[in-house]
XYZ file of C-alpha atoms in Angstrom:
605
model
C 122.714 -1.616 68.652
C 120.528 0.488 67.115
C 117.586 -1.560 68.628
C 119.059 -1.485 71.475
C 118.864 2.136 71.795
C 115.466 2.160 71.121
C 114.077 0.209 73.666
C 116.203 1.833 75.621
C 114.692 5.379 74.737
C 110.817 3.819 74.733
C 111.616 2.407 78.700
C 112.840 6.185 79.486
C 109.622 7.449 77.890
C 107.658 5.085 79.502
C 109.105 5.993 82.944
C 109.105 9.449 82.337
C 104.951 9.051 81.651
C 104.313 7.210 84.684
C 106.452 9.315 87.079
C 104.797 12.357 85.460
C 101.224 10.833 85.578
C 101.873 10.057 89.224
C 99.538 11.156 92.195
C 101.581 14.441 93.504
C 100.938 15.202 97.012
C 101.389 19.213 97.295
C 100.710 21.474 99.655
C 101.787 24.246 97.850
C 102.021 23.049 93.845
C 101.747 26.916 93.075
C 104.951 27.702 94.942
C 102.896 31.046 95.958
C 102.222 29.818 99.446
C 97.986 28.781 98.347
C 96.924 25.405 99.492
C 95.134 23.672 96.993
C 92.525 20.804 97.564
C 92.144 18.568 94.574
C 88.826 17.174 94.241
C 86.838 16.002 90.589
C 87.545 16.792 87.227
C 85.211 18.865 85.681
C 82.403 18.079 82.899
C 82.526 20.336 80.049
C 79.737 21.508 77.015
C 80.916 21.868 73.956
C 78.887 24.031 71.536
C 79.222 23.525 67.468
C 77.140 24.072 65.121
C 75.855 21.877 62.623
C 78.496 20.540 59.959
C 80.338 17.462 59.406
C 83.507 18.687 59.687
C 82.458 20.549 63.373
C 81.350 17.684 64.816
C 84.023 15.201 63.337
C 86.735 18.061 64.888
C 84.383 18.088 68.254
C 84.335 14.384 68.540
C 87.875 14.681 68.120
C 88.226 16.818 71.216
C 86.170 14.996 73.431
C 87.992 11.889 72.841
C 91.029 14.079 73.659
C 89.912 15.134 76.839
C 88.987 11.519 77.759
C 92.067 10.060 77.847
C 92.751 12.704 81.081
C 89.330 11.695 82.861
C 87.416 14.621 81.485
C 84.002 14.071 80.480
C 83.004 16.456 77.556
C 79.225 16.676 76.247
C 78.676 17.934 72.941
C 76.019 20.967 72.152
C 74.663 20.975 68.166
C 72.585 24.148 67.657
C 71.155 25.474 64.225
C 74.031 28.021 63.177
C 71.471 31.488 64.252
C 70.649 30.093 67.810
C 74.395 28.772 68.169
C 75.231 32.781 67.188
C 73.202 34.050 69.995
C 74.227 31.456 72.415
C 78.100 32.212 71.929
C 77.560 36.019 71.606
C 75.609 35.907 74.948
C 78.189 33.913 76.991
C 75.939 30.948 77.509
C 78.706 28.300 76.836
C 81.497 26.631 78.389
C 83.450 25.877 75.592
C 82.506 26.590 71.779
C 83.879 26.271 68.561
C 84.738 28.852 67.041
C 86.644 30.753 63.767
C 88.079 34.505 62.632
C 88.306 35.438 59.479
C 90.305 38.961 58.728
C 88.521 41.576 58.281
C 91.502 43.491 56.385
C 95.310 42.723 55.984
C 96.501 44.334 59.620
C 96.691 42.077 62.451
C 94.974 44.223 65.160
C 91.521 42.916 63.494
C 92.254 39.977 65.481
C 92.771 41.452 68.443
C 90.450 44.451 69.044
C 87.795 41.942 68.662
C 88.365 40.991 72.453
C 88.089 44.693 74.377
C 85.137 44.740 76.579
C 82.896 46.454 74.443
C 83.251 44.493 71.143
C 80.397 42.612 69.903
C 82.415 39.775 69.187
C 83.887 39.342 72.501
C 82.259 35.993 72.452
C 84.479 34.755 75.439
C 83.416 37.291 78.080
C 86.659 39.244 78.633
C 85.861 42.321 80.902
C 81.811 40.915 81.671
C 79.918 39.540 84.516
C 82.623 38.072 86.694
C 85.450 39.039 84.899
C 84.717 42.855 84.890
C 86.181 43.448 88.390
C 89.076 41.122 88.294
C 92.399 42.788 88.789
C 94.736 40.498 88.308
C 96.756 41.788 84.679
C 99.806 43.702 84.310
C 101.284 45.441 81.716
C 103.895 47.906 81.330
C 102.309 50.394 78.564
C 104.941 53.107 79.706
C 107.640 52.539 76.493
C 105.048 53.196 73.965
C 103.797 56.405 76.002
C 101.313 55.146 78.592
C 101.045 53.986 82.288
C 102.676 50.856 83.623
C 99.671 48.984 85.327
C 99.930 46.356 87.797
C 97.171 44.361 89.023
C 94.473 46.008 86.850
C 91.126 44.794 84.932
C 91.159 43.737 81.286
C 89.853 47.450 80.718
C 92.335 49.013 82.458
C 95.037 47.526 80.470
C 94.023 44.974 77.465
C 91.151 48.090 76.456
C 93.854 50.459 76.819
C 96.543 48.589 75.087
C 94.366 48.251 72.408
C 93.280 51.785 72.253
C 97.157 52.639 72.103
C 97.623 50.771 69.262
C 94.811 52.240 67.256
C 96.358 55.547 68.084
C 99.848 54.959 67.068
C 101.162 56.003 63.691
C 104.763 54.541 64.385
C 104.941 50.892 62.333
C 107.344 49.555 64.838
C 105.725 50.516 67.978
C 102.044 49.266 66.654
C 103.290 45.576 65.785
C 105.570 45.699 69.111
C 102.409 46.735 71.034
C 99.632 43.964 69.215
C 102.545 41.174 69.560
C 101.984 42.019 73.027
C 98.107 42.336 72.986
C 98.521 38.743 71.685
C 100.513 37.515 74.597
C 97.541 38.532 77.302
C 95.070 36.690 75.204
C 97.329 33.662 74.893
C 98.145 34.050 78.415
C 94.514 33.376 79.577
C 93.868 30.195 77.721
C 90.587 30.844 76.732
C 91.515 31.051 73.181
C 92.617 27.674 71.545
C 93.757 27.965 67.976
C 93.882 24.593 65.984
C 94.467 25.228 62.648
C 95.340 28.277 59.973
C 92.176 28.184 57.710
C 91.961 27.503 53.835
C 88.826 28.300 51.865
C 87.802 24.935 50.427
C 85.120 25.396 48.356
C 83.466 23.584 45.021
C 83.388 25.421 42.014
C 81.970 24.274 38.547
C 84.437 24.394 35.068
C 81.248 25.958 33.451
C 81.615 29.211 35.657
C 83.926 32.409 34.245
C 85.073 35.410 35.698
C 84.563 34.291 39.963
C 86.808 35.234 42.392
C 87.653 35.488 45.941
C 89.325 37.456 48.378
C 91.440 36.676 51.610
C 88.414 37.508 54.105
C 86.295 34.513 52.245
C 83.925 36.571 50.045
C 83.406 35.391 47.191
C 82.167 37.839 44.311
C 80.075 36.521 41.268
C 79.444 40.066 39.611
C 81.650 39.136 36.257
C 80.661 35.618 36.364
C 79.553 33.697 33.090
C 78.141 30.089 32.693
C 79.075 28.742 29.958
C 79.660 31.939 28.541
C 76.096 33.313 29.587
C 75.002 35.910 31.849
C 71.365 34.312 32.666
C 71.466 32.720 35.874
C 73.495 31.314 38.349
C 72.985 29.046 41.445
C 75.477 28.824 44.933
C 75.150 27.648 48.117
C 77.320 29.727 50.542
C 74.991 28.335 54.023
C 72.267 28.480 55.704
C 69.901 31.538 56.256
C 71.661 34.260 57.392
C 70.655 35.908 60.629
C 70.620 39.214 59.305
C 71.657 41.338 55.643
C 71.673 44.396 57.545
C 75.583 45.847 56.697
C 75.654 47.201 60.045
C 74.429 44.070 62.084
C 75.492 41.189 59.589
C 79.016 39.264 61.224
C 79.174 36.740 59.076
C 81.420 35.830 56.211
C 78.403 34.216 54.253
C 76.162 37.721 54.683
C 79.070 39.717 53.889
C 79.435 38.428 50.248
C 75.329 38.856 50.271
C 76.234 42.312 51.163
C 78.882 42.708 48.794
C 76.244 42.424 45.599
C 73.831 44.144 47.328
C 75.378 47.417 48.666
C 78.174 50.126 47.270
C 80.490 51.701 49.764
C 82.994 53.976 49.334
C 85.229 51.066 48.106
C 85.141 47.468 47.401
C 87.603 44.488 46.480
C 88.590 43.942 42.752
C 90.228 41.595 40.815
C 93.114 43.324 38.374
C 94.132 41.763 34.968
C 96.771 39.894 36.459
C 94.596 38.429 39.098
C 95.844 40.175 41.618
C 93.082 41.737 44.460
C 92.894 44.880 44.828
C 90.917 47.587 46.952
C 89.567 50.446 44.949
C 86.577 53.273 44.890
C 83.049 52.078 44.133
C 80.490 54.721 44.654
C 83.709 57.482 45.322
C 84.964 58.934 42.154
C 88.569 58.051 43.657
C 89.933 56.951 47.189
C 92.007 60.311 48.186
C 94.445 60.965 50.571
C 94.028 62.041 53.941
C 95.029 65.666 55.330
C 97.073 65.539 57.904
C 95.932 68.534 60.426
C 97.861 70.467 63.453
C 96.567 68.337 66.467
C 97.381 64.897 64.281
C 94.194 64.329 63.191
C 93.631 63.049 59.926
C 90.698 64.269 57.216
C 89.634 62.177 54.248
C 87.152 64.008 51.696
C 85.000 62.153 49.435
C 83.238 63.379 46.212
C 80.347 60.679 45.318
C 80.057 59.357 41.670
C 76.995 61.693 39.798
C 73.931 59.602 39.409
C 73.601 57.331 42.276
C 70.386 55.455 42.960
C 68.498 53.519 45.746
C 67.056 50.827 44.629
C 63.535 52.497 45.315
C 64.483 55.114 43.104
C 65.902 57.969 45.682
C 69.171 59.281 45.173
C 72.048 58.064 46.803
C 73.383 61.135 49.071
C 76.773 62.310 51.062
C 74.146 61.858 53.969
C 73.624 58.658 53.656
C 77.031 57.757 54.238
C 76.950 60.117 57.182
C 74.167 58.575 58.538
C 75.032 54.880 58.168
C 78.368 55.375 59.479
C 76.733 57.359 63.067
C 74.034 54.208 63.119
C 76.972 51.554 62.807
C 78.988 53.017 65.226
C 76.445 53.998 68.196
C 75.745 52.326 71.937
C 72.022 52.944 70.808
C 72.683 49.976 67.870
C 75.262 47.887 69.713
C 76.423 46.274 66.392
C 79.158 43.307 66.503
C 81.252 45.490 64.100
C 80.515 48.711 65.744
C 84.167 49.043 66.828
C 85.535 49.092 64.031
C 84.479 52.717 63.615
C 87.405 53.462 66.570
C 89.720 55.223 64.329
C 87.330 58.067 63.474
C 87.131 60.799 65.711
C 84.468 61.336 67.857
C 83.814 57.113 68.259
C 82.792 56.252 72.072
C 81.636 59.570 72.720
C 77.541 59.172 74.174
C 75.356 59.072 71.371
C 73.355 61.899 70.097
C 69.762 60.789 69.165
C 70.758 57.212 69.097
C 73.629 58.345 66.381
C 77.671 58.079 67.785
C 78.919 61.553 67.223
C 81.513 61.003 64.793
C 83.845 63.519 62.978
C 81.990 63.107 59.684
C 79.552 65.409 58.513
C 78.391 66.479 54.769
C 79.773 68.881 52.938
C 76.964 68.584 50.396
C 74.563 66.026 48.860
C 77.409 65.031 46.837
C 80.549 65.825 48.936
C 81.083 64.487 52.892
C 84.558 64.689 55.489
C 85.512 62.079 58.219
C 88.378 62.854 60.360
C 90.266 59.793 62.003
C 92.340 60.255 65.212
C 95.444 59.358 63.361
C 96.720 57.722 60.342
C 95.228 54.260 59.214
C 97.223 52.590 56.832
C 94.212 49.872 56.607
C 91.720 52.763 56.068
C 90.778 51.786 52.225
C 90.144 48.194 53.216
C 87.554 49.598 56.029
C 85.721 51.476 53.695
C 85.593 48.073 51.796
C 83.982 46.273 54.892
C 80.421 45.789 54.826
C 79.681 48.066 58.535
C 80.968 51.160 56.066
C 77.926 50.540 53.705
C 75.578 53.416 53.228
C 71.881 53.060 54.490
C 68.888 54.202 53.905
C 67.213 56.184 56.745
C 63.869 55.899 56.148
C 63.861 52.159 55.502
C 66.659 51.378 58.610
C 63.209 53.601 60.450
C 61.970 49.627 60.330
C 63.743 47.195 62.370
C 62.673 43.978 60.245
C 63.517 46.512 56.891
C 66.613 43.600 56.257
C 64.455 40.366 56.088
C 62.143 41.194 53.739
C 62.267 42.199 49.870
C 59.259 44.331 49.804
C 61.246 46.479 52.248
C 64.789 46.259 50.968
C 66.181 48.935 50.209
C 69.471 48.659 48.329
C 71.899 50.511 46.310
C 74.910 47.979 44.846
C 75.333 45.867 41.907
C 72.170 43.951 42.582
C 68.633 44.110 44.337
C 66.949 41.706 46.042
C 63.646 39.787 44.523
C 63.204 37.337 46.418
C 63.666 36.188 50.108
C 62.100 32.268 50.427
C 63.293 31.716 53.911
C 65.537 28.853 54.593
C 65.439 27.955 50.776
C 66.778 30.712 48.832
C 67.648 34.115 48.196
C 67.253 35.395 44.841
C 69.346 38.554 43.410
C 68.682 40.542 40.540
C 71.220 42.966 38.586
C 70.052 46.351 39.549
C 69.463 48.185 36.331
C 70.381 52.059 38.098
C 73.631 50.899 38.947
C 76.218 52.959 37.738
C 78.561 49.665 37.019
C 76.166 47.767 35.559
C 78.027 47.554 32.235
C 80.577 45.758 33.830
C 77.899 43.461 35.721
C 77.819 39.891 33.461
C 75.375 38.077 35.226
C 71.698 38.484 35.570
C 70.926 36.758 38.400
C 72.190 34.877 41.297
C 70.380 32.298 43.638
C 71.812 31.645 47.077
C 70.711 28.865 48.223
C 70.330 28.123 52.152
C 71.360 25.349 53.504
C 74.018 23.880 56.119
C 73.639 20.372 55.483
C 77.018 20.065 53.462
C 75.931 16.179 52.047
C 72.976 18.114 50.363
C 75.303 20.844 49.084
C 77.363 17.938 47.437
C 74.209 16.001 46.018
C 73.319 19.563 44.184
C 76.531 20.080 43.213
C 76.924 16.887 41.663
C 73.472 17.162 39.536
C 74.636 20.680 38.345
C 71.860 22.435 40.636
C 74.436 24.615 42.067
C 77.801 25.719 40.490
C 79.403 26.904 43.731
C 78.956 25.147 47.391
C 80.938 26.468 50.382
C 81.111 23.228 52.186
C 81.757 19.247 51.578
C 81.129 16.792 53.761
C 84.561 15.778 55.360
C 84.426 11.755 54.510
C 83.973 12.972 50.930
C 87.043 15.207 50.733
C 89.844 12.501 49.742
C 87.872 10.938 46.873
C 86.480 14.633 45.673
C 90.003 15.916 45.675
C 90.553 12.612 43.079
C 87.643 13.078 40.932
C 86.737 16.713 40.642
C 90.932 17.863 40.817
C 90.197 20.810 38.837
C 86.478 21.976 41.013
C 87.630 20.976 44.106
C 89.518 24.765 45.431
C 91.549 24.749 48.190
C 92.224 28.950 47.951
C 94.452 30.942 50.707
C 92.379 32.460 53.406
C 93.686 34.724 56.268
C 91.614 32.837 59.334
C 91.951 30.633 62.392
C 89.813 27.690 63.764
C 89.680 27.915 67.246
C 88.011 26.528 70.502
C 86.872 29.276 72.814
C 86.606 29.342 76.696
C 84.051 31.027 78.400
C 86.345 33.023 80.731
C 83.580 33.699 83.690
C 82.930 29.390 83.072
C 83.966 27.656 86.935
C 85.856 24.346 86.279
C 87.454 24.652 89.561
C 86.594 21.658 91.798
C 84.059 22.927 94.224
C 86.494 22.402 97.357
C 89.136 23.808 95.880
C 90.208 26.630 98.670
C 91.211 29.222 95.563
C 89.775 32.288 95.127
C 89.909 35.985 93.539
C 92.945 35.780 91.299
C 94.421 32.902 92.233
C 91.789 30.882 91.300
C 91.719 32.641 87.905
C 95.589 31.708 87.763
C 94.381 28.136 88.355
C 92.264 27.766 85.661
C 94.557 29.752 82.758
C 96.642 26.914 83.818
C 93.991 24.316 83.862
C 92.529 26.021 80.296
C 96.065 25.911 78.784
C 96.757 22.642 79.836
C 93.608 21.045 78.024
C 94.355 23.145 75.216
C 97.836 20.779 75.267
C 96.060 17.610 74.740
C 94.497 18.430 71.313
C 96.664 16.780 68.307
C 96.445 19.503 65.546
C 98.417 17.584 63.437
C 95.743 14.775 63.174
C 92.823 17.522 62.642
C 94.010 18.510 59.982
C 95.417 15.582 58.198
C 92.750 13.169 59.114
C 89.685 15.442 59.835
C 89.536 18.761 57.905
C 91.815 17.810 54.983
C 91.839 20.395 52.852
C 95.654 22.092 53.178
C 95.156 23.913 56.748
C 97.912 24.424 58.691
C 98.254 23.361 62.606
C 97.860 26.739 64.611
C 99.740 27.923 67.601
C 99.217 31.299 68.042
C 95.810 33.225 67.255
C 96.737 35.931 64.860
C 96.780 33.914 61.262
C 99.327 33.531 58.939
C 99.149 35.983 56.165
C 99.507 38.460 58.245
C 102.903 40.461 58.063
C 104.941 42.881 60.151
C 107.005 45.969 58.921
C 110.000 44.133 57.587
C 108.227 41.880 55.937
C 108.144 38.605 58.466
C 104.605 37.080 58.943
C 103.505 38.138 62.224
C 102.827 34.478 63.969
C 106.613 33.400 62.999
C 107.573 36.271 65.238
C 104.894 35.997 68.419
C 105.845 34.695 71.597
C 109.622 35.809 70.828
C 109.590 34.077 67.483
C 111.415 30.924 66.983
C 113.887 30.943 69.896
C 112.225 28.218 71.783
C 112.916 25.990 68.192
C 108.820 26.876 67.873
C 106.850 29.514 66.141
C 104.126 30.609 68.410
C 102.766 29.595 72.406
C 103.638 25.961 72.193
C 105.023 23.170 69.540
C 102.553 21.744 67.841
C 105.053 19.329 65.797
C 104.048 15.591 65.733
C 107.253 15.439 67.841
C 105.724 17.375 70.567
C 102.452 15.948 71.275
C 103.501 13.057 73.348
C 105.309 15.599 75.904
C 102.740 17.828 75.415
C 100.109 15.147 76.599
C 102.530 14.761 79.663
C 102.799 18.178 80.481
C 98.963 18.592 80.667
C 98.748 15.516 82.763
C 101.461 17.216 85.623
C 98.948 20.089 85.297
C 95.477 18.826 85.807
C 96.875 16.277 88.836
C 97.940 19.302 90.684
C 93.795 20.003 90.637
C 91.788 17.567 90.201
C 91.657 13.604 91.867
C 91.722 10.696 89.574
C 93.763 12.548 86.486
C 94.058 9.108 83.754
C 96.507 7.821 81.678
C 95.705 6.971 78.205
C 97.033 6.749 74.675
């Protein structure tokens, strides 16, 4: 019987995949009275850069998209052009990953406004500037209810709401439903929940790690000696300016190399901390009349540059106006959105922010509102201090003889595309609690030559294994091999302004921008995240249906992507189920999709 039943249930399936796979003849598939004309299926570009574990996950994809008809080219480029490339928009579809940038979810949203730096998919540009086509009602947290408006007139404004708002409930109400118009537009992809896999030797003491990927080798032994020690994190970096830098490798770079306000710590108990670096203490803010909020830091006596000039209240001041102006256009500029003053035109090339000093020792910045994330910005490598009169030279961050530095560490040596060699800086104030000497990052992305010098004992920490490697590494190295908890997402990105309409289509304006959110989402259905993971990436990720990571956690306490999209009332966490269950009717649902577009639409398994 029970046999019976299941051939039975595989006929239904069966019938159900070739009725749904079925040339549909509609005039009107939209139901919002536009003819369509179906005509081919597009040929996409997919952009990685070079890894392994990329390509093996882009390989993946474009066998995905073959079993529809689509024909999907793949795009390697070293990992500073592929930067540039992404950042400029010159892509149709890219791989892509966001790591948290501190423990509130909104740093994975305000990265999309039109201004942001690391708006790599082109929301609110070219094209997409003058589209009105979104509607939100922003009117029961205090603003307008906008109908048919750009992505500036309601995604930049919901986003500048939520920065604004001091109420817990209405913030996480508000960036569940930021999260909804990026999901909505299917240019964002998620596939997985990162981990940070890394090797690390049993000779190395004292390392840790934080949730944003840095790692931090300041208390670090080998074999209980402070001489030397040798990593590989990745390639060159494009830049170790704190103000330009947007990667995760150049931010642990930066991390030795500069001292904010405040920086990440590692308690007795192992538990990570934020706390004051070159402050004496991280005070509280004043709350003033108009709801402003004033912060007041005092700066630790005895501060040096690592050219010998003393580290000033001015500094701070300075670096912070740099980061934050038009005049720079850094990635991370907008992060400086909670201080007063930010967007305002700049004044001599500096953003005029509320933050001025008080004297050399003593400096105020005034936010619009509270922050409860305000420690961890100071933390964040855009908040470092600079020096002026180095910063005066635009290739000051690529060179040591022009390096000018204030943290933990100074730079001796810059051997492009081979290594980077750090020094502990003798006029730092922490330097007693600074164990090792000297650190060599070595540059590389080729993850099978990370292994080889890992294996030899040439480097005691590599940030990348190749992924054919992973199953017998976790087996022999069980105690090197890390699989730590990282607050991320692997994604694909759509370039939004990217036409995969067929030419003949008949769609225009904002339907055809309906059409292909459709068509994006659709494609985004066919991709088994169950089998990237398992079989591809291997090392503990979780499958991703929503954008904002787990880790992340609401007011009462729930993690944020159990509770988007309505939370679990569909019998789903997130925008779709991405349970091994799903995928065949997931495949089938994409299918019903495409056909309504495109001639030709295969069936495969």
């Amino acid at each position: 019987m029970k046999k019976f039943l299941a051939i039975a249930l595989t006929l239904c399936m069966l019938l159900a995949c070739i009725t749904a796979c079925a040339p549909a003849d509609q005039k009107d598939p939209n139901n919002d009275g536009t003819e369509i004309n179906k005509g081919e299926l597009p040929t996409l570009n997919y952009l990685y850069n070079t890894s392994d574990s990329h390509k093996a996950i882009g390989e993946y994809l474009q066998a995905a998209v073959k079993t529809v008809g689509i024909t999907m080219n793949m795009e390697n480029q070293e990992w500073a052009v592929f930067l540039e490339t992404r950042k400029a928009g010159n892509f149709s579809v890219a791989r892509n990953g966001w790591v948290a940038d501190y423990s509130d979810p909104i740093c994975f949203l305000d990265m999309w406004t039109s201004g942001s730096g690391n708006n790599d998919v082109q929301f609110g540009k070219g094209a997409h500037k003058d589209l009105a086509m979104y509607s939100i009602d922003l009117s029961k947290w205090g603003g307008e209810n906008v109908k048919d408006g750009t992505w500036a007139q309601t995604y930049d404004v919901l986003i500048s709401m939520i920065k604004n708002e001091v109420d817990a409930t209405k913030r996480y109400e508000m960036m569940h439903a930021a999260e909804d118009m990026l999901m909505d537009t299917g240019c964002i992809v998620p596939l997985y929940f990162y981990t940070d896999l890394y090797m690390l030797s049993e000779s190395v003491e004292g390392f840790f790690s934080n949730p944003l990927g840095y790692k931090y080798f300041h208390k670090t032994t080998v074999d209980g000696k402070g001489d030397s020690l040798s990593v590989c994190l990745a390639s060159e970096p494009q830049t170790l300016d704190p103000a330009l830098n947007s990667a995760v490798d150049g931010a642990t770079l930066l991390a030795h190399l500069f001292s904010g306000l405040a920086k990440w710590e590692q308690d007795e108990s192992g538990k990570l901390i934020v706390v004051a670096d070159a402050a004496e203490s991280l005070t509280e803010g004043v709350t003033n009349e108009d709801g402003t909020v004033t912060y007041t830091y005092t700066l630790k006596d005895g501060q040096k540059w690592s050219n010998g000039a003393d580290v000033t209240a001015a500094d701070f001041v300075y670096a912070w106006k740099r980061a934050a102006s038009t005049t720079l256009a850094a990635d991370y500029g907008y992060m400086f959105e909670v201080v007063k003053g930010y967007g305002e035109e700049d004044v001599d090339g500096l953003a005029p922010l509320a933050v001025e000093a008080v004297d050399e020792k003593t400096f105020k910045v005034t936010l619009n509102n509270a922050v409860s994330y305000w420690n961890e910005l100071l933390a964040f490598p855009v908040y470092f201090p600079v020096y002026k009169d180095a910063v005066a030279n635009e290739a000051w961050a690529t060179e040591p003889s022009t390096y000018v530095c204030n943290g933990a560490y100074t730079m001796t040596s810059w051997e492009h595309k081979s290594v980077i060699t750090l020094t502990k800086n003798a006029v730092y104030l922490g330097q007693a609690d600074v164990s090792m000497n000297e650190i060599k990052f070595y540059l590389s992305d080729d993850n099978n030559n990370m292994l080889t010098n890992f294996k030899n004992g040439s480097w005691l920490l590599i940030d990348d294994v190749p992924t054919n490697e992973i199953a017998n590494l976790k087996k022999d190295y069980p105690t090197e091999f890390v699989v730590a908890g990282q607050i991320g997402t692997y994604y694909v990105c759509w370039n939004i302004n990217e036409e995969i309409l067929p030419a003949n289509s008949g769609l225009t304006g904002v339907a055809a921008e309906k059409a292909r959110q459709e068509i994006r989402k659709a494609i985004g259905l066919l991709f088994d995240r169950n089998h990237i993971v398992e079989n591809i990436a291997q090392g503990g990720q979780v499958p991703a249906s929503s954008f904002v990571a787990m880790g992340m956690f609401n007011p009462d306490g729930t993690e944020f992507y159990k509770t988007a999209n309505g939370g679990d009332s569909k019998g789903y966490y997130g925008y779709y189920d991405v349970s091994p269950e799903a995928y065949e009717s997931n495949c089938i649902k994409a299918r019903e999709t495409l056909q309504k577009y495109y001639n030709n639409v295969t069936v495969s398994d």
